[in-house]
CSV table of C-alpha atoms and ligand atoms in Angstrom, one decimal:
chain,number,residue,atom,x,y,z
A,1,UNK,CA,0.0,0.0,0.0
A,2,UNK,CA,1.3,3.4,-0.9
A,3,UNK,CA,1.1,5.7,2.0
A,4,UNK,CA,0.2,9.4,1.5
A,5,UNK,CA,2.7,12.0,2.5
A,6,UNK,CA,0.1,14.6,3.5
A,7,UNK,CA,-3.2,14.4,5.3
A,8,UNK,CA,-6.0,16.5,6.8
A,9,UNK,CA,-6.3,17.1,10.5
A,10,UNK,CA,-8.0,19.4,12.9
A,11,UNK,CA,-6.0,21.7,15.1
A,12,UNK,CA,-7.0,23.8,18.1
A,13,UNK,CA,-5.0,27.0,17.8
A,14,UNK,CA,-4.8,30.0,20.2
A,15,UNK,CA,-2.6,33.1,20.2
A,16,UNK,CA,-0.3,32.7,23.2
A,17,UNK,CA,-0.2,30.0,25.8
A,18,UNK,CA,-3.5,30.8,27.6
A,19,UNK,CA,-7.2,31.3,26.8
A,20,UNK,CA,-9.6,29.7,24.4
A,21,UNK,CA,-8.7,27.8,21.2
A,22,UNK,CA,-10.2,28.0,17.7
A,23,UNK,CA,-10.7,24.7,15.8
A,24,UNK,CA,-9.4,24.6,12.2
A,25,UNK,CA,-9.0,22.0,9.5
A,26,UNK,CA,-5.4,22.0,8.2
A,27,UNK,CA,-3.1,20.1,6.0
A,28,UNK,CA,-0.3,18.2,7.7
A,29,UNK,CA,2.5,15.8,6.9
A,30,UNK,CA,2.0,12.0,7.5
A,31,UNK,CA,5.0,11.1,9.7
A,32,UNK,CA,6.4,7.7,8.8
A,33,UNK,CA,6.8,5.4,11.8
A,34,UNK,CA,10.1,5.3,13.6
A,35,UNK,CA,11.8,2.2,15.0
A,36,UNK,CA,9.1,1.3,17.6
A,37,UNK,CA,6.2,3.3,16.1
A,38,UNK,CA,3.1,2.5,14.3
A,39,UNK,CA,1.2,4.5,11.6
A,40,UNK,CA,-2.6,4.3,12.1
A,41,UNK,CA,-5.2,5.3,9.6
A,42,UNK,CA,-7.9,6.7,12.0
A,43,UNK,CA,-11.4,5.6,11.3
A,44,UNK,CA,-13.3,7.1,14.2
A,45,UNK,CA,-12.7,9.5,17.1
A,46,UNK,CA,-14.9,10.4,20.0
A,47,UNK,CA,-15.5,13.4,22.2
A,48,UNK,CA,-15.3,13.7,25.9
A,49,UNK,CA,-16.3,16.6,28.1
A,50,UNK,CA,-12.6,17.2,28.7
A,51,UNK,CA,-12.3,18.2,25.0
A,52,UNK,CA,-14.7,21.1,25.6
A,53,UNK,CA,-12.7,22.1,28.6
A,54,UNK,CA,-9.6,22.0,26.4
A,55,UNK,CA,-11.2,24.3,23.8
A,56,UNK,CA,-12.0,26.8,26.4
A,57,UNK,CA,-8.5,26.8,27.9
A,58,UNK,CA,-9.9,25.3,31.1
A,59,UNK,CA,-7.8,22.1,31.1
A,60,UNK,CA,-4.1,21.7,31.8
A,61,UNK,CA,-2.3,20.8,28.6
A,62,UNK,CA,1.0,22.6,29.3
A,63,UNK,CA,2.1,25.8,27.6
A,64,UNK,CA,0.9,25.0,24.1
A,65,UNK,CA,-0.5,27.3,21.5
A,66,UNK,CA,-1.7,24.5,19.2
A,67,UNK,CA,-2.9,20.9,19.7
A,68,UNK,CA,-4.7,18.2,17.6
A,69,UNK,CA,-7.8,17.6,19.8
A,70,UNK,CA,-9.4,14.4,21.1
A,71,UNK,CA,-7.8,11.6,23.2
A,72,UNK,CA,-10.0,8.9,21.8
A,73,UNK,CA,-9.8,7.2,18.5
A,74,UNK,CA,-9.6,3.9,16.7
A,75,UNK,CA,-8.3,2.8,13.3
A,76,UNK,CA,-6.2,0.4,11.3
A,77,UNK,CA,-2.4,-0.1,11.4
A,78,UNK,CA,-1.1,0.7,7.9
A,79,UNK,CA,2.7,0.7,8.6
A,80,UNK,CA,5.1,-0.3,11.3
A,81,UNK,CA,8.6,0.6,12.3
A,82,UNK,CA,11.3,-2.1,12.0
A,83,UNK,CA,11.4,-2.8,15.8
A,84,UNK,CA,7.7,-3.1,16.3
A,85,UNK,CA,6.6,-6.4,18.0
A,86,UNK,CA,3.1,-5.8,19.2
A,87,UNK,CA,1.3,-5.0,15.9
A,88,UNK,CA,1.4,-5.7,12.1
A,89,UNK,CA,-0.3,-3.9,9.2
A,90,UNK,CA,-4.0,-4.6,9.1
A,91,UNK,CA,-4.5,-4.8,12.9
A,92,UNK,CA,-7.5,-2.9,14.3
A,93,UNK,CA,-6.4,-0.7,17.2
A,94,UNK,CA,-7.4,2.0,19.7
A,95,UNK,CA,-5.0,4.5,21.3
A,96,UNK,CA,-4.6,4.6,25.1
A,97,UNK,CA,-5.4,8.0,26.8
A,98,UNK,CA,-2.0,8.3,28.6
A,99,UNK,CA,0.5,7.1,26.1
A,100,UNK,CA,3.0,6.2,28.8
A,101,UNK,CA,0.7,4.6,31.5
A,102,UNK,CA,1.0,0.9,30.9
A,103,UNK,CA,0.1,-0.6,34.3
A,104,UNK,CA,0.4,0.0,38.0
A,105,UNK,CA,0.7,3.4,39.6
A,106,UNK,CA,1.2,6.4,37.4
A,107,UNK,CA,4.4,8.5,37.6
A,108,UNK,CA,4.3,12.3,37.1
A,109,UNK,CA,5.8,11.7,33.6
A,110,UNK,CA,2.9,9.3,32.8
A,111,UNK,CA,0.4,11.9,33.8
A,112,UNK,CA,1.9,14.2,31.3
A,113,UNK,CA,1.4,11.9,28.3
A,114,UNK,CA,-2.3,12.5,27.5
A,115,UNK,CA,-3.4,12.5,23.8
A,116,UNK,CA,-5.3,15.7,22.9
A,117,UNK,CA,-3.6,17.4,25.7
A,118,UNK,CA,0.2,17.4,26.3
A,119,UNK,CA,0.4,15.3,23.1
A,120,UNK,CA,-1.4,15.8,19.8
A,121,UNK,CA,-4.6,13.7,19.6
A,122,UNK,CA,-6.7,11.7,17.3
A,123,UNK,CA,-8.8,14.1,15.2
A,124,UNK,CA,-6.5,13.4,12.2
A,125,UNK,CA,-6.6,11.1,9.2
A,126,UNK,CA,-3.4,9.5,10.3
A,127,UNK,CA,-1.5,9.3,13.6
A,128,UNK,CA,2.0,8.0,14.4
A,129,UNK,CA,2.2,6.5,17.9
A,130,UNK,CA,4.6,4.4,19.9
A,131,UNK,CA,3.6,0.7,19.8
A,132,UNK,CA,3.2,0.7,23.6
A,133,UNK,CA,0.4,3.4,23.3
A,134,UNK,CA,-2.1,1.2,21.5
A,135,UNK,CA,-4.3,-1.8,22.2
A,136,UNK,CA,-5.9,-4.3,19.7
A,137,UNK,CA,-9.6,-4.0,19.5
A,138,UNK,CA,-12.1,-6.8,19.2
A,139,UNK,CA,-13.5,-8.1,16.0
A,140,UNK,CA,-17.1,-7.6,17.3
A,141,UNK,CA,-16.6,-3.9,18.1
A,142,UNK,CA,-16.9,-1.4,15.2
A,143,UNK,CA,-14.3,1.4,15.0
A,144,UNK,CA,-17.0,3.8,16.2
A,145,UNK,CA,-17.8,1.7,19.2
A,146,UNK,CA,-14.1,1.2,20.0
A,147,UNK,CA,-13.5,5.0,19.8
A,148,UNK,CA,-15.9,5.5,22.8
A,149,UNK,CA,-13.6,3.6,25.2
A,150,UNK,CA,-10.1,5.1,25.8
A,151,UNK,CA,-11.3,7.9,28.1
A,152,UNK,CA,-14.9,7.3,29.2
A,153,UNK,CA,-14.8,3.5,29.1
A,154,UNK,CA,-11.5,3.2,30.9
A,155,UNK,CA,-12.5,5.8,33.5
A,156,UNK,CA,-15.8,3.9,34.3
A,157,UNK,CA,-13.9,0.6,34.4
A,158,UNK,CA,-11.2,2.0,36.8
A,159,UNK,CA,-13.9,3.6,39.0
A,160,UNK,CA,-16.0,0.4,39.3
A,161,UNK,CA,-13.5,-2.5,39.1
A,162,UNK,CA,-9.9,-1.4,39.5
A,163,UNK,CA,-10.3,1.1,42.4
A,164,UNK,CA,-13.9,0.1,43.1
A,165,UNK,CA,-14.9,-3.4,44.3
A,166,UNK,CA,-18.1,-4.0,42.3
A,167,UNK,CA,-19.8,-7.3,43.2
A,168,UNK,CA,-22.8,-9.0,41.5
A,169,UNK,CA,-25.9,-7.6,43.2
A,170,UNK,CA,-24.4,-4.3,44.3
A,171,UNK,CA,-26.2,-1.1,43.7
A,172,UNK,CA,-24.3,1.4,41.4
A,173,UNK,CA,-25.2,5.0,41.1
A,174,UNK,CA,-24.5,6.9,37.8
A,175,UNK,CA,-25.1,10.7,37.4
A,176,UNK,CA,-26.5,12.0,34.1
A,177,UNK,CA,-26.4,10.2,30.8
A,178,UNK,CA,-23.1,11.3,29.3
A,179,UNK,CA,-20.2,9.1,28.2
A,180,UNK,CA,-18.7,7.9,31.5
A,181,UNK,CA,-22.2,7.3,33.1
A,182,UNK,CA,-23.7,5.4,30.2
A,183,UNK,CA,-20.7,3.2,29.9
A,184,UNK,CA,-20.7,2.8,33.7
A,185,UNK,CA,-24.3,1.7,33.5
A,186,UNK,CA,-23.6,-0.8,30.8
A,187,UNK,CA,-20.6,-2.3,32.7
A,188,UNK,CA,-22.6,-2.5,35.9
A,189,UNK,CA,-25.5,-4.1,34.3
A,190,UNK,CA,-23.3,-6.7,32.6
A,191,UNK,CA,-21.6,-7.5,35.9
A,192,UNK,CA,-25.0,-8.3,37.4
A,193,UNK,CA,-25.1,-5.2,39.6
A,194,UNK,CA,-28.2,-3.0,40.0
A,195,UNK,CA,-27.6,0.4,38.3
A,196,UNK,CA,-29.5,3.5,39.3
A,197,UNK,CA,-29.1,6.5,37.0
A,198,UNK,CA,-30.1,10.2,37.1
A,199,UNK,CA,-30.9,12.5,34.2
A,200,UNK,CA,-32.5,15.9,33.5
A,201,UNK,CA,-34.7,14.3,30.9
A,202,UNK,CA,-37.3,11.5,31.2
A,203,UNK,CA,-36.7,10.4,27.6
A,204,UNK,CA,-33.1,9.7,28.4
A,205,UNK,CA,-34.1,7.8,31.6
A,206,UNK,CA,-36.3,5.5,29.4
A,207,UNK,CA,-33.2,4.8,27.2
A,208,UNK,CA,-31.2,4.0,30.4
A,209,UNK,CA,-33.9,1.6,31.5
A,210,UNK,CA,-33.7,-0.2,28.2
A,211,UNK,CA,-29.9,-0.6,28.9
A,212,UNK,CA,-30.5,-2.2,32.3
A,213,UNK,CA,-31.1,0.6,34.8
A,214,UNK,CA,-33.2,-0.8,37.7
A,215,UNK,CA,-33.9,2.7,39.0
A,216,UNK,CA,-34.1,6.1,37.4
A,217,UNK,CA,-34.3,9.6,38.9
A,218,UNK,CA,-34.9,12.9,37.2
A,219,UNK,CA,-32.5,15.2,39.1
A,220,UNK,CA,-34.4,18.3,38.0
A,221,UNK,CA,-37.6,17.1,39.5
A,222,UNK,CA,-35.8,15.7,42.6
A,223,UNK,CA,-33.0,18.1,43.5
A,224,UNK,CA,-32.4,16.2,46.7
A,225,UNK,CA,-32.1,12.9,44.7
A,226,UNK,CA,-30.2,11.1,47.5
A,227,UNK,CA,-33.7,10.6,49.1
A,228,UNK,CA,-34.8,8.8,45.9
A,229,UNK,CA,-31.6,6.7,45.9
A,230,UNK,CA,-32.4,5.7,49.5
A,231,UNK,CA,-36.0,4.9,48.6
A,232,UNK,CA,-35.0,2.7,45.7
A,233,UNK,CA,-32.5,0.8,47.9
A,234,UNK,CA,-34.7,0.2,51.0
A,235,UNK,CA,-32.7,2.9,52.8
A,236,UNK,CA,-29.3,1.3,52.2
A,237,UNK,CA,-27.8,3.6,49.5
A,238,UNK,CA,-25.5,2.8,46.6
A,239,UNK,CA,-22.3,0.6,47.0
A,240,UNK,CA,-20.5,2.2,44.1
A,241,UNK,CA,-20.9,5.7,42.8
A,242,UNK,CA,-19.3,7.3,39.8
A,243,UNK,CA,-19.2,11.0,40.8
A,244,UNK,CA,-19.0,13.0,37.6
A,245,UNK,CA,-21.1,16.1,38.6
A,246,UNK,CA,-18.6,17.8,40.9
A,247,UNK,CA,-19.3,20.8,43.0
A,248,UNK,CA,-23.2,20.7,42.9
A,249,UNK,CA,-23.6,16.9,43.0
A,250,UNK,CA,-20.9,15.8,45.5
A,251,UNK,CA,-22.9,16.3,48.7
A,252,UNK,CA,-25.9,14.5,47.2
A,253,UNK,CA,-23.7,11.6,46.0
A,254,UNK,CA,-22.0,11.3,49.4
A,255,UNK,CA,-25.4,11.2,51.0
A,256,UNK,CA,-26.4,8.4,48.7
A,257,UNK,CA,-23.5,6.1,49.7
A,258,UNK,CA,-24.1,2.8,51.4
A,259,UNK,CA,-22.0,1.8,54.5
A,260,UNK,CA,-18.7,0.3,53.2
A,261,UNK,CA,-19.4,1.8,49.8
A,262,UNK,CA,-16.9,3.4,47.4
A,263,UNK,CA,-17.3,6.7,45.6
A,264,UNK,CA,-15.1,7.4,42.6
A,265,UNK,CA,-14.4,11.2,42.2
A,266,UNK,CA,-14.2,11.7,38.5
A,267,UNK,CA,-15.7,14.9,37.2
A,268,UNK,CA,-16.7,18.5,37.4
A,269,UNK,CA,-19.7,18.9,35.1
A,270,UNK,CA,-20.9,21.6,37.5
A,271,UNK,CA,-17.4,22.8,38.4
A,272,UNK,CA,-14.7,21.1,40.6
A,273,UNK,CA,-15.0,21.4,44.3
A,274,UNK,CA,-17.2,20.5,47.3
A,275,UNK,CA,-16.7,19.5,51.0
A,276,UNK,CA,-15.9,16.0,52.0
A,277,UNK,CA,-17.8,15.0,55.3
A,278,UNK,CA,-14.9,13.3,57.0
A,279,UNK,CA,-16.7,12.0,60.1
A,280,UNK,CA,-19.6,10.6,58.1
A,281,UNK,CA,-17.2,8.8,55.7
A,282,UNK,CA,-15.2,7.4,58.7
A,283,UNK,CA,-18.3,6.3,60.5
A,284,UNK,CA,-19.6,4.4,57.4
A,285,UNK,CA,-16.3,2.8,56.6
A,286,UNK,CA,-16.4,4.4,53.1
A,287,UNK,CA,-13.7,4.6,50.4
A,288,UNK,CA,-13.1,7.7,48.3
A,289,UNK,CA,-10.9,7.5,45.2
A,290,UNK,CA,-9.6,10.1,42.8
A,291,UNK,CA,-9.8,8.7,39.3
A,292,UNK,CA,-7.8,9.9,36.3
A,293,UNK,CA,-8.8,7.6,33.4
A,294,UNK,CA,-6.5,4.6,33.8
A,295,UNK,CA,-3.7,2.5,32.4
A,296,UNK,CA,-3.3,0.3,29.3
A,297,UNK,CA,-3.8,-2.7,31.6
A,298,UNK,CA,-7.2,-1.2,32.7
A,299,UNK,CA,-8.1,-0.8,29.0
A,300,UNK,CA,-7.2,-4.4,28.2
A,301,UNK,CA,-9.2,-5.7,31.2
A,302,UNK,CA,-12.1,-3.6,30.0
A,303,UNK,CA,-11.9,-5.1,26.5
A,304,UNK,CA,-11.8,-8.6,27.9
A,305,UNK,CA,-14.9,-7.8,30.0
A,306,UNK,CA,-16.7,-6.3,27.0
A,307,UNK,CA,-15.9,-9.4,24.9
A,308,UNK,CA,-17.1,-11.8,27.6
A,309,UNK,CA,-20.3,-9.9,28.2
A,310,UNK,CA,-21.0,-8.7,24.7
A,311,UNK,CA,-21.3,-5.1,25.7
A,312,UNK,CA,-22.1,-2.7,22.8
A,313,UNK,CA,-21.1,0.9,23.7
A,314,UNK,CA,-23.8,3.4,22.9
A,315,UNK,CA,-22.9,5.6,20.0
A,316,UNK,CA,-25.5,8.4,20.0
A,317,UNK,CA,-24.5,9.6,16.5
A,318,UNK,CA,-21.6,9.7,14.1
A,319,UNK,CA,-20.7,13.1,12.7
A,320,UNK,CA,-18.7,13.2,9.5
A,321,UNK,CA,-15.1,14.4,9.6
A,322,UNK,CA,-15.9,17.4,7.4
A,323,UNK,CA,-18.5,18.5,10.1
A,324,UNK,CA,-16.3,17.9,13.1
A,325,UNK,CA,-17.0,21.4,14.6
A,326,UNK,CA,-20.7,20.4,14.8
A,327,UNK,CA,-19.8,17.6,17.1
A,328,UNK,CA,-18.2,20.0,19.6
A,329,UNK,CA,-21.4,22.2,19.4
A,330,UNK,CA,-23.6,19.1,20.0
A,331,UNK,CA,-21.6,18.2,23.0
A,332,UNK,CA,-21.8,21.7,24.5
A,333,UNK,CA,-25.6,21.7,23.9
A,334,UNK,CA,-25.9,18.4,25.9
A,335,UNK,CA,-28.4,16.9,23.4
A,336,UNK,CA,-27.0,13.4,23.3
A,337,UNK,CA,-27.0,10.1,25.2
A,338,UNK,CA,-23.8,8.2,25.7
A,339,UNK,CA,-21.1,9.2,23.1
A,340,UNK,CA,-20.7,11.4,20.1
A,341,UNK,CA,-18.4,10.0,17.5
A,342,UNK,CA,-16.7,11.6,14.5
A,343,UNK,CA,-16.2,9.3,11.5
A,344,UNK,CA,-12.8,9.9,10.0
A,345,UNK,CA,-12.3,9.2,6.3
B,1,NAP,N1,-11.2,12.0,36.0
B,1,NAP,C1,-11.2,11.5,34.8
B,1,NAP,O1,-10.4,10.7,34.4
B,1,NAP,C2,-12.4,11.8,33.8
B,1,NAP,C3,-12.6,11.0,32.7
B,1,NAP,C4,-13.7,11.2,31.9
B,1,NAP,C5,-14.5,12.3,32.3
B,1,NAP,N2,-14.2,13.1,33.4
B,1,NAP,C6,-15.1,14.1,33.8
B,1,NAP,O2,-16.3,13.6,34.1
B,1,NAP,C7,-17.4,14.4,33.8
B,1,NAP,C8,-18.3,13.7,32.8
B,1,NAP,O3,-17.6,13.5,31.6
B,1,NAP,P1,-18.3,12.9,30.3
B,1,NAP,O4,-17.3,13.0,29.2
B,1,NAP,O5,-18.9,11.6,30.6
B,1,NAP,O6,-19.4,14.0,30.1
B,1,NAP,P2,-20.6,14.2,29.1
B,1,NAP,O7,-20.6,13.0,28.2
B,1,NAP,O8,-20.4,15.5,28.5
B,1,NAP,O9,-21.8,14.2,30.0
B,1,NAP,C9,-22.8,15.2,29.9
B,1,NAP,C10,-24.0,14.8,30.7
B,1,NAP,O10,-23.8,15.0,32.1
B,1,NAP,C11,-25.0,15.2,32.7
B,1,NAP,N3,-25.0,16.3,33.7
B,1,NAP,C12,-24.8,17.6,33.5
B,1,NAP,N4,-25.0,18.3,34.6
B,1,NAP,C13,-25.3,17.3,35.5
B,1,NAP,C14,-25.7,17.4,36.9
B,1,NAP,N5,-25.8,18.5,37.6
B,1,NAP,N6,-26.1,16.2,37.5
B,1,NAP,C15,-26.1,15.1,36.9
B,1,NAP,N7,-25.7,15.0,35.6
B,1,NAP,C16,-25.4,16.1,34.9
B,1,NAP,C17,-26.1,15.5,31.6
B,1,NAP,O11,-26.9,14.4,31.5
B,1,NAP,P3,-28.5,14.5,31.2
B,1,NAP,O12,-28.5,15.1,29.9
B,1,NAP,O13,-28.9,13.1,31.3
B,1,NAP,O14,-29.1,15.3,32.3
B,1,NAP,C18,-25.2,15.7,30.4
B,1,NAP,O15,-25.9,15.3,29.2
B,1,NAP,C19,-16.7,15.7,33.2
B,1,NAP,O16,-16.5,16.6,34.2
B,1,NAP,C20,-15.4,15.2,32.7
B,1,NAP,O17,-14.4,16.2,32.7
B,1,NAP,C21,-13.1,12.8,34.1
């Protein structure tokens, strides 16, 4: 196969090292793979809330004035460097969020290796990545489905299974129907747990019920939704909680936690912050974890679980590459369920 020397890619550009970025479609060289690198033809990329924060200059990506956005993407290996052992041409792959976090605890260097942040991301027709920064994807996942997993899927996995201790029969609480929460719902349901999910829209709650939610709560109609969680669990509360709401939801989530439960601090949809009720957490023997996506080992464990349980990640819609800026607008508007994907030709 003859490889192109140039490609199209989107870049976020700003004047200076601070403030908001503007998204532009640009021409760029296709970089041939080095000794231990792999050239991937990207087929699909997906958005996370973090990508909106990046656009607005509200996410730490280092002193950069330009970056290719999106951490999440999947595609086909089209060329490999001479020293590559893990892949060959034709393999279907997805990139890992932190290119240098393979397993175990992250080092400070690892936490500085995020795609679409400190490193250029996936909204590009081709990417050249180190062979360690990719995983093989399953034959029964489409590129679009696989592209939903590197950030949202691995985060939900880490929160529920690596740092959490999800058991069959546990109650799991998910907040809202965005990427992390819907994947968390699907994983919890597949594991035989009892998911309860909140949303601002009843129509989205109906979709969540079809995916296995045993309890649903409209958080607009029930601002003190911990009472609903207690009512749905016979007063006990939830054993595992993926806390993505942040400042305005943290107190409600903590008040929804069962004794011995675990809350994964993940997000700041309403802003980052909130008080932690130390005595109440001690008295209930609770565990609180800070979660920052996860490692390649987490991603591989997630893929094994998905294969075993035939989980199909929810792709709300696929936006064409030429209309990628619309995908960012759709995400800002909140009119989606699960994940927004960009098809890359
Ligand atoms: N720490 C990490 O590693 C990590 C990884 C991934 C994401 N995150 C963070 O986690 C959060 C979620 O990310 P995401 O990509 O899943 O977001 P997303 O897909 O953009 O989720 C948006 C949805 O969140 C729900 N939401 C908004 N305000 C809410 C509130 N007050 N209470 C409950 N739900 C609310 C809404 O659901 P409804 O429309 O149903 O109301 C909205 O549609 C973000 O803050 C993100 O930065 C962190």
